[in-house]
Amino acid sequence: MADYAKYTNGHSNGSAADGDIKVAHHATQGGSPKRSLSPRGQASKYLHVTAVHADVRTSCLSHDSEASPSFLGFRNLMVLVLIVMNLRLVVENFRKYGVLICIRCHDYSTKDLTLGAIIYAMVPCHLFVAYIIELLAARQVKGLIGRLKRRQEHSQDATPVMSSFHSTWLTIAWAHGVNATLALLITTVTVYTSVHHPLIGTISEAHAIVVWLKICSYAFTNRDLRYALLKPEAAASLPRLYADCPYPTNITIGNLSYFWWAPTLVYQPVYPRSETIRWTFIVKRLAEGLILAIFVWVASAQYAAPLLHNSLPHISSLDMAGIVERLMKLSTISLVVWLAGFFAIFQSLLNALAEVMRFGDREFYTDWWNSPRYAFVDRNHAMFKILFQDKMLSRLML
């Protein structure tokens, strides 16, 4: 006790008020310092005279606070709350409906499988038709260039030759338009009238839409390349990447087949390519896609289907409160399914396909979750700009 009193009296001033830990030294036979002991026999770490309130400070959530606080703990709390709430819905769903997953309960007929296979195989034929159209257009351009050179050698006017080619140019455009429209129209009518299984119809229709967009891009890009071939001053605006495969050497079956399977809707004669194929990467992405596809199927059959079935009485009786309640309850599972489908398609499957095709540009999406506004405004503006440029290009061609 005497040592403790001596220690506290001797160090009550000075730096002890700042919270420093002091060690009392006293003479011993060996001369080694010893830590002073508290009344309970333990080493003294904090003193009662420490100035806890020594500065002027504000609450961390106040507007006057200089440093912005971190809300990481609140984010973790929100995640835990969401997990618990959804687990409660899972338990409630199983107690109310039981297990609704049934592999053998899906009704599909041989007719649906046959029609789906035929449609899926017939749609790429329109790509081959687009190749034939572009092949004829390339030969027409070569003949036109030869006639223009002969007229320039004889100092003749080249306007009649360009005017005659304008009708051929319009014929090529109409041929591509009819071909692309038939690729989408035939599939849509067949799926709507004859295919009853939703998955088979969805796959067939999605394939037709993708091929339709690819045909349109193939036609527009080659049209601009033909124009650049006829107008040397326009060729300066072409990307340097296209120099590896100039028009019309890109009009080949191999080039179009690569574009058919490439994970893009924008045609280019040349794409950036990766050096090797990582098969381990492909297996991981395919496993991710398979697991997420099973998750989407289970979530749709176990949770979304009962909600939709229970919504029918409210919809038939026009019970707006019941409809809103059903929609709000369905929004959660819809969001989860949508996010899982997004990751499965744009992150897993497209990356696996890009790795197989050695497709170098893997930026299939950007951080859309941080978008401060709706993107369709910018897309519409870009679409009007493209249409305006197409009109100006047609005027220049005249």
Short mmCIF file of C-alpha atoms in Angstrom, two decimals:
data_model
loop_
_atom_site.label_atom_id
_atom_site.label_comp_id
_atom_site.label_asym_id
_atom_site.label_seq_id
_atom_site.Cartn_x
_atom_site.Cartn_y
_atom_site.Cartn_z
CA MET A 1 0.00 0.00 0.00
CA ALA A 2 2.88 2.33 0.75
CA ASP A 3 4.37 1.71 -2.68
CA TYR A 4 0.98 2.32 -4.34
CA ALA A 5 0.43 5.62 -2.46
CA LYS A 6 3.93 6.77 -3.29
CA TYR A 7 3.33 5.91 -6.97
CA THR A 8 0.01 7.72 -7.25
CA ASN A 9 1.24 10.82 -5.38
CA GLY A 10 4.35 11.05 -7.41
CA HIS A 11 2.68 10.71 -10.77
CA SER A 12 -0.63 12.52 -10.32
CA ASN A 13 0.73 15.48 -12.28
CA GLY A 14 2.36 15.81 -15.66
CA SER A 15 1.99 13.21 -18.28
CA ALA A 16 -0.12 10.91 -16.12
CA ALA A 17 -3.11 13.07 -16.95
CA ASP A 18 -2.63 12.24 -20.61
CA GLY A 19 -3.29 8.55 -20.11
CA ASP A 20 0.33 7.33 -20.15
CA ILE A 21 1.20 4.19 -18.27
CA LYS A 22 3.87 4.83 -15.74
CA VAL A 23 6.17 2.31 -14.19
CA ALA A 24 7.51 2.97 -10.71
CA HIS A 25 11.12 2.24 -10.07
CA HIS A 26 12.47 1.66 -6.67
CA ALA A 27 15.75 0.49 -5.40
CA THR A 28 16.22 -3.19 -5.17
CA GLN A 29 19.23 -5.26 -4.54
CA GLY A 30 19.54 -6.15 -8.20
CA GLY A 31 18.66 -2.65 -9.34
CA SER A 32 15.98 -3.92 -11.76
CA PRO A 33 12.75 -1.86 -12.13
CA LYS A 34 9.45 -3.32 -11.02
CA ARG A 35 5.85 -2.41 -12.04
CA SER A 36 3.77 -0.91 -9.24
CA LEU A 37 0.82 -2.91 -8.08
CA SER A 38 -2.76 -1.85 -7.57
CA PRO A 39 -4.60 -2.52 -4.28
CA ARG A 40 -5.83 -5.81 -5.74
CA GLY A 41 -2.33 -6.90 -6.62
CA GLN A 42 -2.64 -6.29 -10.41
CA ALA A 43 -0.56 -4.01 -12.61
CA SER A 44 -2.10 -0.54 -12.89
CA LYS A 45 -3.00 0.25 -16.53
CA TYR A 46 -5.50 3.14 -16.37
CA LEU A 47 -5.75 5.90 -13.81
CA HIS A 48 -8.90 7.66 -12.58
CA VAL A 49 -7.31 11.05 -13.17
CA THR A 50 -7.02 10.48 -16.94
CA ALA A 51 -8.71 13.32 -18.84
CA VAL A 52 -11.24 11.49 -21.00
CA HIS A 53 -12.94 14.72 -22.04
CA ALA A 54 -9.94 16.80 -23.04
CA ASP A 55 -11.00 18.15 -26.48
CA VAL A 56 -14.05 19.76 -28.07
CA ARG A 57 -15.64 17.07 -30.24
CA THR A 58 -18.94 16.45 -32.04
CA SER A 59 -21.01 13.31 -32.53
CA CYS A 60 -19.92 11.27 -35.52
CA LEU A 61 -23.41 11.41 -37.10
CA SER A 62 -23.66 15.18 -36.68
CA HIS A 63 -23.38 17.58 -39.62
CA ASP A 64 -20.57 19.37 -37.76
CA SER A 65 -18.38 16.26 -37.78
CA GLU A 66 -15.22 16.73 -39.82
CA ALA A 67 -14.67 13.05 -40.65
CA SER A 68 -17.45 11.08 -42.31
CA PRO A 69 -18.19 7.88 -40.37
CA SER A 70 -18.07 4.40 -41.88
CA PHE A 71 -21.41 2.59 -42.22
CA LEU A 72 -19.90 -0.84 -42.81
CA GLY A 73 -21.50 -2.22 -39.67
CA PHE A 74 -24.94 -0.98 -40.71
CA ARG A 75 -24.46 -2.59 -44.13
CA ASN A 76 -23.61 -5.89 -42.50
CA LEU A 77 -26.65 -5.53 -40.27
CA MET A 78 -28.90 -4.92 -43.28
CA VAL A 79 -27.48 -7.99 -45.01
CA LEU A 80 -28.17 -10.10 -41.93
CA VAL A 81 -31.72 -8.74 -41.70
CA LEU A 82 -32.37 -9.51 -45.37
CA ILE A 83 -30.99 -13.04 -44.96
CA VAL A 84 -33.16 -13.68 -41.91
CA MET A 85 -36.27 -12.27 -43.59
CA ASN A 86 -35.80 -14.39 -46.69
CA LEU A 87 -35.05 -17.49 -44.62
CA ARG A 88 -38.34 -16.88 -42.85
CA LEU A 89 -40.08 -16.76 -46.23
CA VAL A 90 -38.36 -20.01 -47.21
CA VAL A 91 -39.58 -21.76 -44.06
CA GLU A 92 -43.07 -20.32 -44.50
CA ASN A 93 -43.20 -21.47 -48.12
CA PHE A 94 -42.19 -25.04 -47.29
CA ARG A 95 -44.68 -25.23 -44.41
CA LYS A 96 -47.49 -23.93 -46.60
CA TYR A 97 -46.88 -25.68 -49.94
CA GLY A 98 -44.37 -28.41 -49.26
CA VAL A 99 -41.81 -29.38 -51.91
CA LEU A 100 -43.02 -28.28 -55.36
CA ILE A 101 -39.88 -29.32 -57.26
CA CYS A 102 -40.67 -32.14 -59.66
CA ILE A 103 -38.48 -33.10 -62.60
CA ARG A 104 -40.97 -35.52 -64.14
CA CYS A 105 -43.89 -33.11 -63.84
CA HIS A 106 -42.78 -30.92 -66.75
CA ASP A 107 -44.98 -31.73 -69.71
CA TYR A 108 -43.33 -31.46 -73.11
CA SER A 109 -44.29 -33.24 -76.26
CA THR A 110 -42.23 -34.74 -79.06
CA LYS A 111 -43.75 -32.15 -81.36
CA ASP A 112 -42.27 -29.31 -79.31
CA LEU A 113 -38.83 -30.89 -79.34
CA THR A 114 -38.98 -31.55 -83.07
CA LEU A 115 -40.19 -28.06 -83.98
CA GLY A 116 -37.69 -26.45 -81.62
CA ALA A 117 -34.79 -28.38 -83.15
CA ILE A 118 -35.92 -27.56 -86.70
CA ILE A 119 -36.32 -23.86 -85.93
CA TYR A 120 -32.98 -23.70 -84.16
CA ALA A 121 -31.28 -25.34 -87.16
CA MET A 122 -33.09 -23.24 -89.77
CA VAL A 123 -32.38 -19.83 -88.27
CA PRO A 124 -28.61 -19.87 -89.07
CA CYS A 125 -29.53 -20.47 -92.72
CA HIS A 126 -30.46 -16.80 -92.87
CA LEU A 127 -26.86 -15.99 -92.01
CA PHE A 128 -25.78 -18.01 -95.03
CA VAL A 129 -28.27 -16.03 -97.16
CA ALA A 130 -26.73 -12.80 -95.80
CA TYR A 131 -23.32 -14.13 -96.85
CA ILE A 132 -24.59 -14.79 -100.40
CA ILE A 133 -26.02 -11.26 -100.59
CA GLU A 134 -22.74 -9.72 -99.43
CA LEU A 135 -20.76 -11.92 -101.81
CA LEU A 136 -22.80 -10.62 -104.76
CA ALA A 137 -22.45 -7.06 -103.44
CA ALA A 138 -18.67 -7.42 -103.21
CA ARG A 139 -18.47 -8.63 -106.80
CA GLN A 140 -20.67 -5.70 -107.86
CA VAL A 141 -18.35 -3.26 -106.11
CA LYS A 142 -15.28 -4.77 -107.76
CA GLY A 143 -16.91 -4.37 -111.19
CA LEU A 144 -17.91 -0.81 -110.35
CA ILE A 145 -14.36 0.10 -109.33
CA GLY A 146 -13.06 -1.30 -112.62
CA ARG A 147 -15.56 0.75 -114.64
CA LEU A 148 -14.74 3.89 -112.69
CA LYS A 149 -11.02 3.45 -113.34
CA ARG A 150 -11.61 2.99 -117.06
CA ARG A 151 -13.75 6.13 -117.22
CA GLN A 152 -11.12 8.09 -115.32
CA GLU A 153 -8.45 6.90 -117.76
CA HIS A 154 -10.56 8.13 -120.69
CA SER A 155 -11.58 11.33 -118.82
CA GLN A 156 -15.24 10.38 -118.89
CA ASP A 157 -17.96 11.34 -116.44
CA ALA A 158 -18.47 8.75 -113.69
CA THR A 159 -21.91 10.02 -112.60
CA PRO A 160 -23.97 7.58 -114.76
CA VAL A 161 -22.04 4.65 -113.34
CA MET A 162 -22.67 5.76 -109.74
CA SER A 163 -26.35 6.36 -110.47
CA SER A 164 -26.77 2.86 -111.89
CA PHE A 165 -25.06 1.39 -108.87
CA HIS A 166 -27.43 3.22 -106.51
CA SER A 167 -30.32 0.98 -107.58
CA THR A 168 -28.15 -2.06 -106.87
CA TRP A 169 -27.30 -0.58 -103.47
CA LEU A 170 -31.00 -0.31 -102.60
CA THR A 171 -31.61 -3.86 -103.81
CA ILE A 172 -28.89 -5.14 -101.47
CA ALA A 173 -30.42 -3.24 -98.55
CA TRP A 174 -33.92 -4.61 -99.26
CA ALA A 175 -32.57 -8.14 -99.60
CA HIS A 176 -30.88 -7.92 -96.19
CA GLY A 177 -34.02 -6.42 -94.66
CA VAL A 178 -36.30 -9.16 -96.01
CA ASN A 179 -33.86 -11.88 -94.98
CA ALA A 180 -33.49 -10.58 -91.42
CA THR A 181 -37.25 -10.08 -91.07
CA LEU A 182 -37.99 -13.62 -92.22
CA ALA A 183 -35.46 -15.00 -89.74
CA LEU A 184 -37.45 -13.44 -86.90
CA LEU A 185 -40.96 -13.70 -88.35
CA ILE A 186 -40.93 -17.43 -89.17
CA THR A 187 -39.64 -18.34 -85.71
CA THR A 188 -42.08 -16.06 -83.92
CA VAL A 189 -45.12 -17.38 -85.77
CA THR A 190 -44.07 -21.01 -85.30
CA VAL A 191 -43.40 -20.59 -81.59
CA TYR A 192 -46.65 -18.69 -81.05
CA THR A 193 -48.86 -21.16 -82.89
CA SER A 194 -47.20 -24.57 -82.52
CA VAL A 195 -44.66 -24.68 -79.67
CA HIS A 196 -46.33 -24.97 -76.25
CA HIS A 197 -43.38 -25.64 -73.94
CA PRO A 198 -42.17 -22.27 -72.58
CA LEU A 199 -38.48 -23.20 -72.30
CA ILE A 200 -38.25 -24.59 -75.85
CA GLY A 201 -40.10 -21.58 -77.21
CA THR A 202 -37.92 -19.14 -75.26
CA ILE A 203 -34.67 -20.71 -76.48
CA SER A 204 -35.87 -20.74 -80.10
CA GLU A 205 -37.10 -17.15 -79.96
CA ALA A 206 -33.94 -15.88 -78.23
CA HIS A 207 -31.79 -17.56 -80.88
CA ALA A 208 -33.85 -15.96 -83.65
CA ILE A 209 -33.56 -12.50 -82.06
CA VAL A 210 -29.78 -12.85 -81.69
CA VAL A 211 -29.38 -13.98 -85.32
CA TRP A 212 -31.67 -11.17 -86.50
CA LEU A 213 -29.51 -8.58 -84.73
CA LYS A 214 -26.33 -10.18 -86.09
CA ILE A 215 -27.68 -10.07 -89.66
CA CYS A 216 -28.54 -6.37 -89.27
CA SER A 217 -25.07 -5.57 -87.93
CA TYR A 218 -23.43 -7.67 -90.67
CA ALA A 219 -25.35 -5.77 -93.35
CA PHE A 220 -24.73 -2.29 -91.93
CA THR A 221 -21.00 -2.82 -91.32
CA ASN A 222 -20.35 -4.23 -94.78
CA ARG A 223 -22.36 -1.41 -96.31
CA ASP A 224 -20.04 1.12 -94.65
CA LEU A 225 -16.99 -0.90 -95.72
CA ARG A 226 -18.21 -0.86 -99.34
CA TYR A 227 -18.69 2.88 -99.12
CA ALA A 228 -15.16 3.29 -97.72
CA LEU A 229 -13.84 1.20 -100.63
CA LEU A 230 -15.55 3.47 -103.16
CA LYS A 231 -14.58 6.68 -101.36
CA PRO A 232 -10.89 6.61 -100.40
CA GLU A 233 -11.32 9.73 -98.26
CA ALA A 234 -13.81 7.80 -96.08
CA ALA A 235 -11.36 4.93 -95.59
CA ALA A 236 -9.24 7.10 -93.29
CA SER A 237 -11.94 6.85 -90.62
CA LEU A 238 -11.78 3.05 -90.46
CA PRO A 239 -10.15 1.55 -87.34
CA ARG A 240 -6.59 0.33 -87.70
CA LEU A 241 -7.73 -3.08 -86.53
CA TYR A 242 -9.61 -3.57 -89.82
CA ALA A 243 -6.39 -3.36 -91.81
CA ASP A 244 -5.70 -7.01 -90.97
CA CYS A 245 -8.79 -8.08 -92.91
CA PRO A 246 -9.81 -5.39 -95.43
CA TYR A 247 -13.02 -5.49 -97.42
CA PRO A 248 -13.91 -7.67 -99.34
CA THR A 249 -11.53 -10.32 -97.98
CA ASN A 250 -13.75 -10.53 -94.89
CA ILE A 251 -16.67 -11.95 -96.91
CA THR A 252 -15.98 -15.61 -96.17
CA ILE A 253 -17.88 -18.45 -94.55
CA GLY A 254 -15.25 -18.75 -91.82
CA ASN A 255 -15.44 -15.07 -90.94
CA LEU A 256 -19.24 -15.15 -90.73
CA SER A 257 -19.25 -18.41 -88.76
CA TYR A 258 -16.95 -16.90 -86.15
CA PHE A 259 -19.28 -13.91 -85.87
CA TRP A 260 -22.24 -16.27 -85.48
CA TRP A 261 -20.74 -17.89 -82.37
CA ALA A 262 -18.83 -14.88 -81.02
CA PRO A 263 -20.38 -13.38 -77.85
CA THR A 264 -21.23 -10.07 -79.52
CA LEU A 265 -23.99 -8.53 -81.61
CA VAL A 266 -21.68 -6.08 -83.38
CA TYR A 267 -19.97 -7.32 -86.53
CA GLN A 268 -16.33 -6.49 -87.16
CA PRO A 269 -14.04 -7.99 -89.78
CA VAL A 270 -11.42 -8.47 -87.03
CA TYR A 271 -11.75 -8.86 -83.25
CA PRO A 272 -9.10 -8.74 -80.51
CA ARG A 273 -8.15 -12.34 -79.72
CA SER A 274 -6.63 -14.00 -76.69
CA GLU A 275 -3.56 -16.15 -77.14
CA THR A 276 -4.60 -19.41 -75.48
CA ILE A 277 -7.70 -21.22 -74.22
CA ARG A 278 -7.91 -21.82 -70.46
CA TRP A 279 -9.98 -24.97 -70.07
CA THR A 280 -10.04 -24.70 -66.27
CA PHE A 281 -11.58 -21.25 -66.61
CA ILE A 282 -14.22 -22.69 -68.97
CA VAL A 283 -15.14 -25.49 -66.54
CA LYS A 284 -15.53 -23.02 -63.66
CA ARG A 285 -17.75 -20.69 -65.67
CA LEU A 286 -19.90 -23.55 -66.94
CA ALA A 287 -20.29 -24.87 -63.39
CA GLU A 288 -21.39 -21.42 -62.26
CA GLY A 289 -23.92 -21.20 -65.07
CA LEU A 290 -25.30 -24.67 -64.29
CA ILE A 291 -25.67 -23.99 -60.56
CA LEU A 292 -27.36 -20.63 -61.17
CA ALA A 293 -29.69 -22.15 -63.78
CA ILE A 294 -30.77 -24.78 -61.24
CA PHE A 295 -31.25 -22.04 -58.64
CA VAL A 296 -33.44 -20.01 -61.02
CA TRP A 297 -35.51 -23.10 -61.82
CA VAL A 298 -36.00 -24.00 -58.15
CA ALA A 299 -36.83 -20.43 -57.16
CA SER A 300 -39.34 -20.06 -59.98
CA ALA A 301 -41.07 -23.38 -59.33
CA GLN A 302 -41.06 -23.25 -55.52
CA TYR A 303 -41.72 -19.55 -54.88
CA ALA A 304 -42.78 -17.61 -57.96
CA ALA A 305 -45.32 -20.12 -59.30
CA PRO A 306 -47.46 -20.28 -56.10
CA LEU A 307 -47.50 -16.49 -55.86
CA LEU A 308 -48.65 -16.18 -59.45
CA HIS A 309 -51.31 -18.84 -58.90
CA ASN A 310 -52.62 -17.06 -55.80
CA SER A 311 -52.75 -13.77 -57.71
CA LEU A 312 -55.41 -15.02 -60.15
CA PRO A 313 -58.41 -14.48 -57.79
CA HIS A 314 -57.29 -10.93 -57.04
CA ILE A 315 -56.81 -10.17 -60.74
CA SER A 316 -60.16 -11.68 -61.75
CA SER A 317 -62.02 -9.67 -59.08
CA LEU A 318 -59.95 -6.51 -59.72
CA ASP A 319 -58.92 -6.36 -56.08
CA MET A 320 -56.31 -3.62 -56.37
CA ALA A 321 -55.08 -3.96 -52.80
CA GLY A 322 -54.62 -7.71 -53.27
CA ILE A 323 -52.90 -7.19 -56.63
CA VAL A 324 -50.47 -4.65 -55.19
CA GLU A 325 -49.74 -6.95 -52.25
CA ARG A 326 -49.06 -9.88 -54.60
CA LEU A 327 -46.81 -7.74 -56.79
CA MET A 328 -44.82 -6.50 -53.81
CA LYS A 329 -44.41 -10.06 -52.54
CA LEU A 330 -43.41 -11.27 -55.99
CA SER A 331 -40.89 -8.44 -56.46
CA THR A 332 -38.39 -9.99 -54.04
CA ILE A 333 -38.15 -13.37 -55.73
CA SER A 334 -38.27 -11.68 -59.15
CA LEU A 335 -35.27 -9.53 -58.25
CA VAL A 336 -33.31 -12.52 -56.96
CA VAL A 337 -34.10 -14.55 -60.09
CA TRP A 338 -33.22 -11.62 -62.34
CA LEU A 339 -29.85 -11.06 -60.64
CA ALA A 340 -29.03 -14.77 -60.77
CA GLY A 341 -29.96 -14.87 -64.46
CA PHE A 342 -27.85 -11.80 -65.17
CA PHE A 343 -24.78 -13.31 -63.53
CA ALA A 344 -25.32 -16.69 -65.19
CA ILE A 345 -25.60 -15.23 -68.70
CA PHE A 346 -23.32 -12.19 -68.77
CA GLN A 347 -20.63 -13.35 -66.37
CA SER A 348 -20.54 -17.15 -66.57
CA LEU A 349 -21.82 -18.33 -69.95
CA LEU A 350 -20.58 -15.44 -72.09
CA ASN A 351 -17.13 -15.64 -70.50
CA ALA A 352 -17.02 -19.38 -71.13
CA LEU A 353 -18.06 -18.86 -74.76
CA ALA A 354 -15.54 -16.04 -75.19
CA GLU A 355 -12.78 -18.27 -73.84
CA VAL A 356 -13.66 -21.04 -76.29
CA MET A 357 -13.76 -18.55 -79.19
CA ARG A 358 -10.64 -16.74 -77.88
CA PHE A 359 -12.67 -13.54 -77.96
CA GLY A 360 -10.56 -10.85 -76.32
CA ASP A 361 -13.05 -8.13 -75.37
CA ARG A 362 -14.83 -9.49 -72.26
CA GLU A 363 -16.50 -6.24 -71.16
CA PHE A 364 -20.04 -7.54 -71.58
CA TYR A 365 -21.37 -5.08 -69.00
CA THR A 366 -20.23 -2.18 -66.86
CA ASP A 367 -21.25 -1.24 -63.32
CA TRP A 368 -24.90 -0.62 -64.18
CA TRP A 369 -25.76 -0.87 -60.46
CA ASN A 370 -24.10 2.52 -59.95
CA SER A 371 -26.01 4.23 -62.76
CA PRO A 372 -27.48 7.57 -61.56
CA ARG A 373 -30.20 7.68 -64.23
CA TYR A 374 -32.16 5.56 -66.66
CA ALA A 375 -30.06 4.41 -69.62
CA PHE A 376 -32.83 4.28 -72.23
CA VAL A 377 -32.61 8.07 -72.69
CA ASP A 378 -29.01 7.81 -73.85
CA ARG A 379 -29.80 4.77 -76.02
CA ASN A 380 -32.65 6.60 -77.73
CA HIS A 381 -30.41 9.58 -78.35
CA ALA A 382 -27.76 7.29 -79.82
CA MET A 383 -30.37 5.55 -81.98
CA PHE A 384 -31.59 8.86 -83.42
CA LYS A 385 -27.98 9.82 -84.08
CA ILE A 386 -27.37 6.53 -85.94
CA LEU A 387 -30.51 7.02 -88.04
CA PHE A 388 -29.45 10.58 -88.85
CA GLN A 389 -26.00 9.38 -89.90
CA ASP A 390 -27.59 6.69 -92.09
CA LYS A 391 -29.68 9.33 -93.85
CA MET A 392 -26.65 11.54 -94.39
CA LEU A 393 -24.71 8.55 -95.74
CA SER A 394 -27.46 7.72 -98.22
CA ARG A 395 -27.44 11.34 -99.42
CA LEU A 396 -23.68 11.24 -99.88
CA MET A 397 -24.03 8.02 -101.87
CA LEU A 398 -26.49 9.76 -104.22
#
